[in-house]
Amino acid sequence: MKLLITIVQDQDVPKLLEKLTEKNIGATKLASTGGFLRVGNTTVLIGVDDEKVDGVLEIIKETCEKRDQFHAAPVSPFGRGGVLPRPTKVVVGGATVFIVEIERFEKI
Ligand code: 2BA
């Protein structure tokens, strides 16, 4: 069994959860925040048998989009005479997935 720790953009969550539920795949949604942009994203925990991992990755690919976001570096109080940093574009998503081996799984 594997646990897919899946970080996605909030906008993609309803569709992702709908598709997983259609296939009877259990998921847990957690609110999270990206360390770089410091904006909210969603972490979805998905526990599945090994043979279902590729199918779940397909669903994630189908439902999670790449999007452009802008990153403005924090303004330093010791900054250079009021010059504001230019926001830089970063491409976020589709999804960041960590696939972890599950040693034991119990539902009690
Ligand atoms: P954030 O950390 O807010 O990162 C958002 C996007 O900013 C990233 O998109 C990437 O395009 C860019 N980015 C991140 N760190 C950067 C850096 N040091 N320099 C330049 N650009 C940078 P994604 O790669 O699609 O990541 C989306 C979210 O997935 C991340 O949000 C974070 O919450 C999570 N994530 C990505 N890689 C991770 C990792 N190695 N460990 C834990 N979480 C990760």
PDB file of C-alpha atoms and ligand atoms in Angstrom:
ATOM      1  CA  MET A   1       0.000   0.000   0.000  1.00  0.00           C
ATOM      2  CA  LYS A   2       1.102   3.567  -0.700  1.00  0.00           C
ATOM      3  CA  LEU A   3       0.201   6.996   0.646  1.00  0.00           C
ATOM      4  CA  LEU A   4       0.168   9.769  -1.937  1.00  0.00           C
ATOM      5  CA  ILE A   5       0.783  13.084  -0.203  1.00  0.00           C
ATOM      6  CA  THR A   6      -0.554  15.344  -2.917  1.00  0.00           C
ATOM      7  CA  ILE A   7      -0.165  19.131  -2.843  1.00  0.00           C
ATOM      8  CA  VAL A   8      -2.544  20.893  -5.212  1.00  0.00           C
ATOM      9  CA  GLN A   9      -4.056  24.307  -5.820  1.00  0.00           C
ATOM     10  CA  ASP A  10      -7.329  24.961  -4.015  1.00  0.00           C
ATOM     11  CA  GLN A  11      -9.251  25.476  -7.296  1.00  0.00           C
ATOM     12  CA  ASP A  12      -8.503  21.906  -8.417  1.00  0.00           C
ATOM     13  CA  VAL A  13      -9.699  20.180  -5.245  1.00  0.00           C
ATOM     14  CA  PRO A  14     -13.458  19.792  -5.964  1.00  0.00           C
ATOM     15  CA  LYS A  15     -12.827  18.025  -9.290  1.00  0.00           C
ATOM     16  CA  LEU A  16     -10.022  15.880  -7.866  1.00  0.00           C
ATOM     17  CA  LEU A  17     -12.139  14.718  -4.906  1.00  0.00           C
ATOM     18  CA  GLU A  18     -15.131  14.089  -7.166  1.00  0.00           C
ATOM     19  CA  LYS A  19     -13.095  11.823  -9.484  1.00  0.00           C
ATOM     20  CA  LEU A  20     -11.476   9.957  -6.587  1.00  0.00           C
ATOM     21  CA  THR A  21     -14.858   9.406  -4.933  1.00  0.00           C
ATOM     22  CA  GLU A  22     -16.334   8.131  -8.240  1.00  0.00           C
ATOM     23  CA  LYS A  23     -13.620   5.452  -8.227  1.00  0.00           C
ATOM     24  CA  ASN A  24     -14.170   4.647  -4.561  1.00  0.00           C
ATOM     25  CA  ILE A  25     -10.739   5.910  -3.573  1.00  0.00           C
ATOM     26  CA  GLY A  26     -10.503   7.354  -0.083  1.00  0.00           C
ATOM     27  CA  ALA A  27      -8.979  10.802   0.409  1.00  0.00           C
ATOM     28  CA  THR A  28      -8.470  13.357   3.168  1.00  0.00           C
ATOM     29  CA  LYS A  29      -8.191  17.054   2.438  1.00  0.00           C
ATOM     30  CA  LEU A  30      -5.966  19.261   4.603  1.00  0.00           C
ATOM     31  CA  ALA A  31      -5.489  23.012   4.406  1.00  0.00           C
ATOM     32  CA  SER A  32      -1.828  23.873   3.806  1.00  0.00           C
ATOM     33  CA  THR A  33       0.380  26.814   2.858  1.00  0.00           C
ATOM     34  CA  GLY A  34       3.236  26.871   0.368  1.00  0.00           C
ATOM     35  CA  GLY A  35       6.586  27.836   1.844  1.00  0.00           C
ATOM     36  CA  PHE A  36       7.617  29.933  -1.163  1.00  0.00           C
ATOM     37  CA  LEU A  37       4.493  31.918  -2.118  1.00  0.00           C
ATOM     38  CA  ARG A  38       3.043  31.748   1.424  1.00  0.00           C
ATOM     39  CA  VAL A  39      -0.437  31.351   0.004  1.00  0.00           C
ATOM     40  CA  GLY A  40      -2.955  28.644   0.777  1.00  0.00           C
ATOM     41  CA  ASN A  41      -2.920  25.361  -1.068  1.00  0.00           C
ATOM     42  CA  THR A  42      -4.427  21.958  -0.300  1.00  0.00           C
ATOM     43  CA  THR A  43      -2.759  18.714   0.695  1.00  0.00           C
ATOM     44  CA  VAL A  44      -4.779  15.621  -0.172  1.00  0.00           C
ATOM     45  CA  LEU A  45      -3.811  12.345   1.523  1.00  0.00           C
ATOM     46  CA  ILE A  46      -4.706   9.372  -0.662  1.00  0.00           C
ATOM     47  CA  GLY A  47      -4.127   5.819   0.583  1.00  0.00           C
ATOM     48  CA  VAL A  48      -4.292   3.132  -2.130  1.00  0.00           C
ATOM     49  CA  ASP A  49      -3.153  -0.373  -2.973  1.00  0.00           C
ATOM     50  CA  ASP A  50       0.007  -0.443  -5.094  1.00  0.00           C
ATOM     51  CA  GLU A  51      -1.775  -1.431  -8.311  1.00  0.00           C
ATOM     52  CA  LYS A  52      -4.005   1.663  -8.108  1.00  0.00           C
ATOM     53  CA  VAL A  53      -1.196   4.216  -7.805  1.00  0.00           C
ATOM     54  CA  ASP A  54      -0.830   4.833 -11.555  1.00  0.00           C
ATOM     55  CA  GLY A  55      -4.595   5.289 -11.947  1.00  0.00           C
ATOM     56  CA  VAL A  56      -4.619   7.869  -9.166  1.00  0.00           C
ATOM     57  CA  LEU A  57      -1.680   9.717 -10.751  1.00  0.00           C
ATOM     58  CA  GLU A  58      -3.691   9.841 -14.008  1.00  0.00           C
ATOM     59  CA  ILE A  59      -6.657  11.376 -12.174  1.00  0.00           C
ATOM     60  CA  ILE A  60      -4.336  13.964 -10.601  1.00  0.00           C
ATOM     61  CA  LYS A  61      -2.883  14.798 -14.044  1.00  0.00           C
ATOM     62  CA  GLU A  62      -6.373  15.186 -15.540  1.00  0.00           C
ATOM     63  CA  THR A  63      -7.750  17.395 -12.781  1.00  0.00           C
ATOM     64  CA  CYS A  64      -4.850  19.594 -11.604  1.00  0.00           C
ATOM     65  CA  GLU A  65      -3.809  22.478 -13.826  1.00  0.00           C
ATOM     66  CA  LYS A  66      -0.599  24.456 -14.129  1.00  0.00           C
ATOM     67  CA  ARG A  67      -1.163  28.156 -13.439  1.00  0.00           C
ATOM     68  CA  ASP A  68       0.970  31.281 -13.372  1.00  0.00           C
ATOM     69  CA  GLN A  69       1.257  33.111 -10.083  1.00  0.00           C
ATOM     70  CA  PHE A  70       3.296  36.136  -9.135  1.00  0.00           C
ATOM     71  CA  HIS A  71       5.811  36.272  -6.343  1.00  0.00           C
ATOM     72  CA  ALA A  72       6.717  39.637  -4.835  1.00  0.00           C
ATOM     73  CA  ALA A  73       9.829  39.455  -2.666  1.00  0.00           C
ATOM     74  CA  PRO A  74       9.208  40.884   0.812  1.00  0.00           C
ATOM     75  CA  VAL A  75      10.190  44.546   1.094  1.00  0.00           C
ATOM     76  CA  SER A  76      13.122  45.050   3.429  1.00  0.00           C
ATOM     77  CA  PRO A  77      12.888  47.924   5.932  1.00  0.00           C
ATOM     78  CA  PHE A  78      16.574  48.565   5.050  1.00  0.00           C
ATOM     79  CA  GLY A  79      15.784  48.431   1.309  1.00  0.00           C
ATOM     80  CA  ARG A  80      17.211  50.540  -1.465  1.00  0.00           C
ATOM     81  CA  GLY A  81      15.552  53.974  -1.276  1.00  0.00           C
ATOM     82  CA  GLY A  82      11.938  52.985  -1.894  1.00  0.00           C
ATOM     83  CA  VAL A  83      12.503  50.886  -5.033  1.00  0.00           C
ATOM     84  CA  LEU A  84       9.829  48.183  -5.000  1.00  0.00           C
ATOM     85  CA  PRO A  85      10.869  44.720  -6.224  1.00  0.00           C
ATOM     86  CA  ARG A  86       9.289  43.614  -9.516  1.00  0.00           C
ATOM     87  CA  PRO A  87       7.004  40.597  -9.020  1.00  0.00           C
ATOM     88  CA  THR A  88       8.337  37.486 -10.706  1.00  0.00           C
ATOM     89  CA  LYS A  89       6.175  34.887 -12.397  1.00  0.00           C
ATOM     90  CA  VAL A  90       6.226  31.279 -11.149  1.00  0.00           C
ATOM     91  CA  VAL A  91       4.373  28.324 -12.607  1.00  0.00           C
ATOM     92  CA  VAL A  92       2.448  26.469  -9.897  1.00  0.00           C
ATOM     93  CA  GLY A  93       1.181  22.904 -10.222  1.00  0.00           C
ATOM     94  CA  GLY A  94      -0.393  20.736 -11.613  1.00  0.00           C
ATOM     95  CA  ALA A  95       0.531  18.850  -8.397  1.00  0.00           C
ATOM     96  CA  THR A  96       3.447  17.871  -6.180  1.00  0.00           C
ATOM     97  CA  VAL A  97       3.102  14.222  -5.141  1.00  0.00           C
ATOM     98  CA  PHE A  98       5.165  12.344  -2.545  1.00  0.00           C
ATOM     99  CA  ILE A  99       4.583   8.585  -2.769  1.00  0.00           C
ATOM    100  CA  VAL A 100       5.301   6.850   0.523  1.00  0.00           C
ATOM    101  CA  GLU A 101       5.315   3.137   1.345  1.00  0.00           C
ATOM    102  CA  ILE A 102       2.808   2.266   4.084  1.00  0.00           C
ATOM    103  CA  GLU A 103       4.158  -0.319   6.514  1.00  0.00           C
ATOM    104  CA  ARG A 104       0.787  -1.177   8.026  1.00  0.00           C
ATOM    105  CA  PHE A 105      -2.789   0.046   7.596  1.00  0.00           C
ATOM    106  CA  GLU A 106      -5.573  -0.518  10.111  1.00  0.00           C
ATOM    107  CA  LYS A 107      -9.173   0.659  10.239  1.00  0.00           C
ATOM    108  CA  ILE A 108     -10.380   0.118  13.772  1.00  0.00           C
TER     109      ILE A 108
HETATM  110  P1  2BA B   1       5.077  27.059  -2.785  1.00  0.00           P
HETATM  111  O1  2BA B   1       6.202  26.670  -1.913  1.00  0.00           O
HETATM  112  O2  2BA B   1       4.305  28.278  -2.416  1.00  0.00           O
HETATM  113  O3  2BA B   1       5.660  27.217  -4.275  1.00  0.00           O
HETATM  114  C1  2BA B   1       4.858  27.702  -5.330  1.00  0.00           C
HETATM  115  C2  2BA B   1       5.644  27.687  -6.636  1.00  0.00           C
HETATM  116  O4  2BA B   1       6.748  28.581  -6.547  1.00  0.00           O
HETATM  117  C3  2BA B   1       6.240  26.322  -6.988  1.00  0.00           C
HETATM  118  O5  2BA B   1       5.259  25.550  -7.673  1.00  0.00           O
HETATM  119  C4  2BA B   1       7.423  26.711  -7.853  1.00  0.00           C
HETATM  120  O6  2BA B   1       7.010  26.982  -9.188  1.00  0.00           O
HETATM  121  C5  2BA B   1       7.859  28.033  -7.254  1.00  0.00           C
HETATM  122  N1  2BA B   1       8.957  27.874  -6.285  1.00  0.00           N
HETATM  123  C6  2BA B   1       8.943  27.189  -5.131  1.00  0.00           C
HETATM  124  N2  2BA B   1      10.124  27.311  -4.489  1.00  0.00           N
HETATM  125  C7  2BA B   1      10.890  28.117  -5.261  1.00  0.00           C
HETATM  126  C8  2BA B   1      12.213  28.643  -5.146  1.00  0.00           C
HETATM  127  N3  2BA B   1      12.976  28.353  -4.086  1.00  0.00           N
HETATM  128  N4  2BA B   1      12.671  29.422  -6.144  1.00  0.00           N
HETATM  129  C9  2BA B   1      11.899  29.734  -7.219  1.00  0.00           C
HETATM  130  N5  2BA B   1      10.635  29.278  -7.395  1.00  0.00           N
HETATM  131  C10 2BA B   1      10.143  28.478  -6.423  1.00  0.00           C
HETATM  132  P2  2BA B   1       5.223  23.986  -7.457  1.00  0.00           P
HETATM  133  O7  2BA B   1       6.594  23.414  -7.643  1.00  0.00           O
HETATM  134  O8  2BA B   1       4.132  23.469  -8.337  1.00  0.00           O
HETATM  135  O9  2BA B   1       4.852  23.742  -5.933  1.00  0.00           O
HETATM  136  C11 2BA B   1       3.534  23.970  -5.435  1.00  0.00           C
HETATM  137  C12 2BA B   1       3.503  23.765  -3.943  1.00  0.00           C
HETATM  138  O10 2BA B   1       3.856  22.400  -3.677  1.00  0.00           O
HETATM  139  C13 2BA B   1       4.511  24.566  -3.158  1.00  0.00           C
HETATM  140  O11 2BA B   1       4.016  25.863  -2.912  1.00  0.00           O
HETATM  141  C14 2BA B   1       4.650  23.755  -1.880  1.00  0.00           C
HETATM  142  O12 2BA B   1       3.520  23.957  -1.036  1.00  0.00           O
HETATM  143  C15 2BA B   1       4.573  22.339  -2.433  1.00  0.00           C
HETATM  144  N6  2BA B   1       5.919  21.794  -2.695  1.00  0.00           N
HETATM  145  C16 2BA B   1       6.594  21.842  -3.852  1.00  0.00           C
HETATM  146  N7  2BA B   1       7.785  21.203  -3.734  1.00  0.00           N
HETATM  147  C17 2BA B   1       7.846  20.758  -2.455  1.00  0.00           C
HETATM  148  C18 2BA B   1       8.811  20.028  -1.707  1.00  0.00           C
HETATM  149  N8  2BA B   1       9.996  19.626  -2.253  1.00  0.00           N
HETATM  150  N9  2BA B   1       8.538  19.732  -0.414  1.00  0.00           N
HETATM  151  C19 2BA B   1       7.364  20.110   0.152  1.00  0.00           C
HETATM  152  N10 2BA B   1       6.401  20.801  -0.512  1.00  0.00           N
HETATM  153  C20 2BA B   1       6.644  21.120  -1.790  1.00  0.00           C
END
